[in-house]
Amino acid sequence: ILDDHIKRVFNKVLLPNILNFGTPIENFLEIGCGDGRYAKNIIKYVNKYIGIDIRDESLKFARDLLKNNNKIVFYKNSGHDLKEINDFSMDIVFSYQTFFYIPEKIYVFEYLDEILRVLKKNGLAKIQFSGRNNGDKLRLSFVKLGQSKKLYRILKFLPADFMFPILRFSKSK
């Protein structure tokens, strides 16, 4: 059931961006890759997938799930940097249901700095910034970075609990 749910989310949230990227996707980075279930869908469309997470248990599961696939590399990271990734090397950076759990605003901005550092000039970052679950209130879901740093400059000045009223028009489950 979980695999079916993840495939549906992948098809809706990420696959259109992958298919419309315009050039072959050499390097794909997922921040908060967890147990590798999204990677199972992503690797069909990219030459190299890199997944990072802070949890040993999740990475063990991901490595077991996707063993014998030479297109995949997993790293345990610090939770606020991408030191394993070279500058301007990623075509797409993706993170879903991860930034919500980052405990400090400063770590979110460290990740944003790092995403802009590793993203190719024509790259795409699709990151979920999801606020607290407040029932009917609207939440920011996905933001594209890479074409402009304007949104990033705006985000730096917002309070940590600020929520954008876009894209999510239904109650959280």
PDB file of C-alpha atoms in Angstrom:
ATOM      1  CA  ILE A   1       0.000   0.000   0.000  1.00  0.00           C
ATOM      2  CA  LEU A   2       2.807   2.418   0.885  1.00  0.00           C
ATOM      3  CA  ASP A   3       4.594   1.743  -2.403  1.00  0.00           C
ATOM      4  CA  ASP A   4       1.386   2.498  -4.328  1.00  0.00           C
ATOM      5  CA  HIS A   5       0.904   5.738  -2.402  1.00  0.00           C
ATOM      6  CA  ILE A   6       4.489   6.830  -3.057  1.00  0.00           C
ATOM      7  CA  LYS A   7       4.173   6.018  -6.761  1.00  0.00           C
ATOM      8  CA  ARG A   8       0.983   8.142  -6.961  1.00  0.00           C
ATOM      9  CA  VAL A   9       2.697  11.050  -5.185  1.00  0.00           C
ATOM     10  CA  PHE A  10       5.773  10.680  -7.411  1.00  0.00           C
ATOM     11  CA  ASN A  11       3.622  10.662 -10.572  1.00  0.00           C
ATOM     12  CA  LYS A  12       1.779  13.784  -9.454  1.00  0.00           C
ATOM     13  CA  VAL A  13       4.484  15.788  -7.726  1.00  0.00           C
ATOM     14  CA  LEU A  14       7.785  15.010  -9.436  1.00  0.00           C
ATOM     15  CA  LEU A  15       7.421  13.040 -12.662  1.00  0.00           C
ATOM     16  CA  PRO A  16       6.079  15.997 -14.723  1.00  0.00           C
ATOM     17  CA  ASN A  17       9.176  18.021 -13.761  1.00  0.00           C
ATOM     18  CA  ILE A  18      11.471  15.153 -14.679  1.00  0.00           C
ATOM     19  CA  LEU A  19       9.800  14.597 -18.048  1.00  0.00           C
ATOM     20  CA  ASN A  20       9.801  18.322 -18.861  1.00  0.00           C
ATOM     21  CA  PHE A  21      13.330  19.035 -17.662  1.00  0.00           C
ATOM     22  CA  GLY A  22      14.547  19.519 -21.218  1.00  0.00           C
ATOM     23  CA  THR A  23      17.915  17.764 -21.049  1.00  0.00           C
ATOM     24  CA  PRO A  24      18.972  14.335 -19.834  1.00  0.00           C
ATOM     25  CA  ILE A  25      19.166  14.247 -16.043  1.00  0.00           C
ATOM     26  CA  GLU A  26      22.693  13.268 -15.149  1.00  0.00           C
ATOM     27  CA  ASN A  27      22.613  13.876 -11.384  1.00  0.00           C
ATOM     28  CA  PHE A  28      19.593  13.835  -9.081  1.00  0.00           C
ATOM     29  CA  LEU A  29      19.786  14.573  -5.343  1.00  0.00           C
ATOM     30  CA  GLU A  30      17.092  13.715  -2.822  1.00  0.00           C
ATOM     31  CA  ILE A  31      17.376  15.355   0.591  1.00  0.00           C
ATOM     32  CA  GLY A  32      15.740  13.175   3.226  1.00  0.00           C
ATOM     33  CA  CYS A  33      15.637  10.053   1.084  1.00  0.00           C
ATOM     34  CA  GLY A  34      14.432   7.911   3.970  1.00  0.00           C
ATOM     35  CA  ASP A  35      13.969   4.275   3.091  1.00  0.00           C
ATOM     36  CA  GLY A  36      14.541   4.752  -0.660  1.00  0.00           C
ATOM     37  CA  ARG A  37      10.974   4.284  -1.858  1.00  0.00           C
ATOM     38  CA  TYR A  38      10.996   7.450  -3.973  1.00  0.00           C
ATOM     39  CA  ALA A  39      14.382   6.427  -5.349  1.00  0.00           C
ATOM     40  CA  LYS A  40      12.780   3.283  -6.812  1.00  0.00           C
ATOM     41  CA  ASN A  41      10.698   5.532  -9.065  1.00  0.00           C
ATOM     42  CA  ILE A  42      13.307   8.218  -9.712  1.00  0.00           C
ATOM     43  CA  ILE A  43      16.153   5.957 -10.902  1.00  0.00           C
ATOM     44  CA  LYS A  44      14.239   5.034 -14.046  1.00  0.00           C
ATOM     45  CA  TYR A  45      14.700   8.596 -15.312  1.00  0.00           C
ATOM     46  CA  VAL A  46      18.178   9.642 -14.171  1.00  0.00           C
ATOM     47  CA  ASN A  47      21.759   8.550 -14.762  1.00  0.00           C
ATOM     48  CA  LYS A  48      22.835   8.976 -11.129  1.00  0.00           C
ATOM     49  CA  TYR A  49      20.715   9.230  -7.990  1.00  0.00           C
ATOM     50  CA  ILE A  50      22.159  10.476  -4.694  1.00  0.00           C
ATOM     51  CA  GLY A  51      20.081  10.138  -1.550  1.00  0.00           C
ATOM     52  CA  ILE A  52      20.974  11.693   1.778  1.00  0.00           C
ATOM     53  CA  ASP A  53      19.400  11.219   5.176  1.00  0.00           C
ATOM     54  CA  ILE A  54      20.340  11.601   8.837  1.00  0.00           C
ATOM     55  CA  ARG A  55      18.863   8.289   9.985  1.00  0.00           C
ATOM     56  CA  ASP A  56      21.006   5.154   9.918  1.00  0.00           C
ATOM     57  CA  GLU A  57      17.978   2.831  10.030  1.00  0.00           C
ATOM     58  CA  SER A  58      16.379   4.434   6.987  1.00  0.00           C
ATOM     59  CA  LEU A  59      19.603   4.359   5.001  1.00  0.00           C
ATOM     60  CA  LYS A  60      20.116   0.678   5.848  1.00  0.00           C
ATOM     61  CA  PHE A  61      16.631  -0.098   4.544  1.00  0.00           C
ATOM     62  CA  ALA A  62      17.254   2.008   1.393  1.00  0.00           C
ATOM     63  CA  ARG A  63      20.563   0.268   0.685  1.00  0.00           C
ATOM     64  CA  ASP A  64      18.936  -3.138   1.125  1.00  0.00           C
ATOM     65  CA  LEU A  65      15.947  -2.169  -1.028  1.00  0.00           C
ATOM     66  CA  LEU A  66      18.102  -0.900  -3.891  1.00  0.00           C
ATOM     67  CA  LYS A  67      21.209  -3.058  -3.620  1.00  0.00           C
ATOM     68  CA  ASN A  68      22.944  -4.035  -6.838  1.00  0.00           C
ATOM     69  CA  ASN A  69      21.991  -0.770  -8.531  1.00  0.00           C
ATOM     70  CA  ASN A  70      25.134   1.070  -9.618  1.00  0.00           C
ATOM     71  CA  LYS A  71      23.201   4.291 -10.369  1.00  0.00           C
ATOM     72  CA  ILE A  72      22.558   4.953  -6.668  1.00  0.00           C
ATOM     73  CA  VAL A  73      24.659   6.398  -3.856  1.00  0.00           C
ATOM     74  CA  PHE A  74      23.394   6.994  -0.309  1.00  0.00           C
ATOM     75  CA  TYR A  75      25.053   9.235   2.288  1.00  0.00           C
ATOM     76  CA  LYS A  76      24.380   9.888   5.919  1.00  0.00           C
ATOM     77  CA  ASN A  77      24.608  13.627   6.422  1.00  0.00           C
ATOM     78  CA  SER A  78      24.547  16.199   9.199  1.00  0.00           C
ATOM     79  CA  GLY A  79      21.029  17.507   8.694  1.00  0.00           C
ATOM     80  CA  HIS A  80      22.094  20.949   7.530  1.00  0.00           C
ATOM     81  CA  ASP A  81      24.719  20.660   4.801  1.00  0.00           C
ATOM     82  CA  LEU A  82      25.485  18.833   1.577  1.00  0.00           C
ATOM     83  CA  LYS A  83      29.248  18.526   2.001  1.00  0.00           C
ATOM     84  CA  GLU A  84      29.308  15.251   0.030  1.00  0.00           C
ATOM     85  CA  ILE A  85      28.063  17.026  -3.110  1.00  0.00           C
ATOM     86  CA  ASN A  86      30.228  19.046  -5.519  1.00  0.00           C
ATOM     87  CA  ASP A  87      29.406  22.631  -6.476  1.00  0.00           C
ATOM     88  CA  PHE A  88      27.074  23.084  -9.461  1.00  0.00           C
ATOM     89  CA  SER A  89      26.765  19.329 -10.019  1.00  0.00           C
ATOM     90  CA  MET A  90      23.052  18.549  -9.575  1.00  0.00           C
ATOM     91  CA  ASP A  91      20.424  18.797 -12.283  1.00  0.00           C
ATOM     92  CA  ILE A  92      17.542  18.307  -9.851  1.00  0.00           C
ATOM     93  CA  VAL A  93      17.380  18.561  -6.057  1.00  0.00           C
ATOM     94  CA  PHE A  94      14.226  17.164  -4.488  1.00  0.00           C
ATOM     95  CA  SER A  95      12.920  16.988  -0.946  1.00  0.00           C
ATOM     96  CA  TYR A  96       9.464  15.875   0.126  1.00  0.00           C
ATOM     97  CA  GLN A  97       8.229  15.796   3.724  1.00  0.00           C
ATOM     98  CA  THR A  98      11.670  16.583   5.121  1.00  0.00           C
ATOM     99  CA  PHE A  99      11.954  20.319   5.720  1.00  0.00           C
ATOM    100  CA  PHE A 100       8.860  20.155   7.911  1.00  0.00           C
ATOM    101  CA  TYR A 101      10.915  18.193  10.457  1.00  0.00           C
ATOM    102  CA  ILE A 102      13.978  20.440  10.493  1.00  0.00           C
ATOM    103  CA  PRO A 103      13.917  21.866  14.025  1.00  0.00           C
ATOM    104  CA  GLU A 104      15.646  25.208  13.491  1.00  0.00           C
ATOM    105  CA  LYS A 105      15.094  27.896  10.864  1.00  0.00           C
ATOM    106  CA  ILE A 106      18.867  28.353  10.572  1.00  0.00           C
ATOM    107  CA  TYR A 107      19.254  24.757   9.337  1.00  0.00           C
ATOM    108  CA  VAL A 108      16.616  25.346   6.661  1.00  0.00           C
ATOM    109  CA  PHE A 109      18.593  28.337   5.395  1.00  0.00           C
ATOM    110  CA  GLU A 110      21.841  26.388   5.553  1.00  0.00           C
ATOM    111  CA  TYR A 111      20.201  23.783   3.331  1.00  0.00           C
ATOM    112  CA  LEU A 112      18.935  26.486   0.956  1.00  0.00           C
ATOM    113  CA  ASP A 113      22.469  27.881   0.680  1.00  0.00           C
ATOM    114  CA  GLU A 114      23.756  24.379   0.022  1.00  0.00           C
ATOM    115  CA  ILE A 115      21.054  23.650  -2.561  1.00  0.00           C
ATOM    116  CA  LEU A 116      21.990  26.796  -4.468  1.00  0.00           C
ATOM    117  CA  ARG A 117      25.656  25.789  -4.217  1.00  0.00           C
ATOM    118  CA  VAL A 118      25.174  22.277  -5.651  1.00  0.00           C
ATOM    119  CA  LEU A 119      22.511  23.084  -8.237  1.00  0.00           C
ATOM    120  CA  LYS A 120      23.596  23.530 -11.844  1.00  0.00           C
ATOM    121  CA  LYS A 121      22.858  26.923 -13.379  1.00  0.00           C
ATOM    122  CA  ASN A 122      19.886  25.507 -15.290  1.00  0.00           C
ATOM    123  CA  GLY A 123      18.954  23.114 -12.481  1.00  0.00           C
ATOM    124  CA  LEU A 124      15.696  22.675 -10.631  1.00  0.00           C
ATOM    125  CA  ALA A 125      15.120  22.357  -6.906  1.00  0.00           C
ATOM    126  CA  LYS A 126      11.704  21.131  -5.876  1.00  0.00           C
ATOM    127  CA  ILE A 127      11.392  21.399  -2.133  1.00  0.00           C
ATOM    128  CA  GLN A 128       8.373  21.053   0.121  1.00  0.00           C
ATOM    129  CA  PHE A 129       8.152  23.751   2.775  1.00  0.00           C
ATOM    130  CA  SER A 130       5.204  22.592   4.801  1.00  0.00           C
ATOM    131  CA  GLY A 131       3.942  24.358   7.872  1.00  0.00           C
ATOM    132  CA  ARG A 132       2.419  22.815  10.949  1.00  0.00           C
ATOM    133  CA  ASN A 133      -0.729  20.808  10.403  1.00  0.00           C
ATOM    134  CA  ASN A 134      -3.403  23.396  11.124  1.00  0.00           C
ATOM    135  CA  GLY A 135      -6.435  21.645   9.692  1.00  0.00           C
ATOM    136  CA  ASP A 136      -8.080  23.895   7.117  1.00  0.00           C
ATOM    137  CA  LYS A 137      -5.241  26.419   6.899  1.00  0.00           C
ATOM    138  CA  LEU A 138      -3.336  26.556   3.655  1.00  0.00           C
ATOM    139  CA  ARG A 139       0.301  25.555   3.404  1.00  0.00           C
ATOM    140  CA  LEU A 140       3.137  26.150   0.997  1.00  0.00           C
ATOM    141  CA  SER A 141       3.862  22.945  -0.844  1.00  0.00           C
ATOM    142  CA  PHE A 142       6.475  23.270  -3.563  1.00  0.00           C
ATOM    143  CA  VAL A 143       8.880  25.958  -4.584  1.00  0.00           C
ATOM    144  CA  LYS A 144      11.162  25.912  -7.593  1.00  0.00           C
ATOM    145  CA  LEU A 145      14.613  27.387  -7.135  1.00  0.00           C
ATOM    146  CA  GLY A 146      17.390  27.690  -9.661  1.00  0.00           C
ATOM    147  CA  GLN A 147      15.954  30.240 -12.065  1.00  0.00           C
ATOM    148  CA  SER A 148      16.033  33.041  -9.501  1.00  0.00           C
ATOM    149  CA  LYS A 149      17.218  33.654  -5.965  1.00  0.00           C
ATOM    150  CA  LYS A 150      14.446  36.181  -5.258  1.00  0.00           C
ATOM    151  CA  LEU A 151      12.258  33.751  -3.315  1.00  0.00           C
ATOM    152  CA  TYR A 152      15.205  32.713  -1.192  1.00  0.00           C
ATOM    153  CA  ARG A 153      15.954  36.339  -0.319  1.00  0.00           C
ATOM    154  CA  ILE A 154      12.314  36.830   0.658  1.00  0.00           C
ATOM    155  CA  LEU A 155      12.231  33.678   2.792  1.00  0.00           C
ATOM    156  CA  LYS A 156      15.225  34.839   4.852  1.00  0.00           C
ATOM    157  CA  PHE A 157      13.181  37.696   6.303  1.00  0.00           C
ATOM    158  CA  LEU A 158      10.059  35.744   7.209  1.00  0.00           C
ATOM    159  CA  PRO A 159       9.363  34.525  10.743  1.00  0.00           C
ATOM    160  CA  ALA A 160       9.959  30.810  11.275  1.00  0.00           C
ATOM    161  CA  ASP A 161       6.259  30.004  11.636  1.00  0.00           C
ATOM    162  CA  PHE A 162       5.065  31.989   8.606  1.00  0.00           C
ATOM    163  CA  MET A 163       2.976  29.973   6.124  1.00  0.00           C
ATOM    164  CA  PHE A 164       2.277  30.877   2.512  1.00  0.00           C
ATOM    165  CA  PRO A 165      -1.366  30.413   1.489  1.00  0.00           C
ATOM    166  CA  ILE A 166      -0.836  28.597  -1.812  1.00  0.00           C
ATOM    167  CA  LEU A 167      -1.206  25.222  -3.465  1.00  0.00           C
ATOM    168  CA  ARG A 168      -2.760  23.236  -0.636  1.00  0.00           C
ATOM    169  CA  PHE A 169      -6.510  23.653  -0.653  1.00  0.00           C
ATOM    170  CA  SER A 170      -7.615  20.611   1.330  1.00  0.00           C
ATOM    171  CA  LYS A 171      -7.279  19.405   4.885  1.00  0.00           C
ATOM    172  CA  SER A 172      -4.207  17.418   5.810  1.00  0.00           C
ATOM    173  CA  LYS A 173      -4.876  13.768   6.482  1.00  0.00           C
TER     174      LYS A 173
END
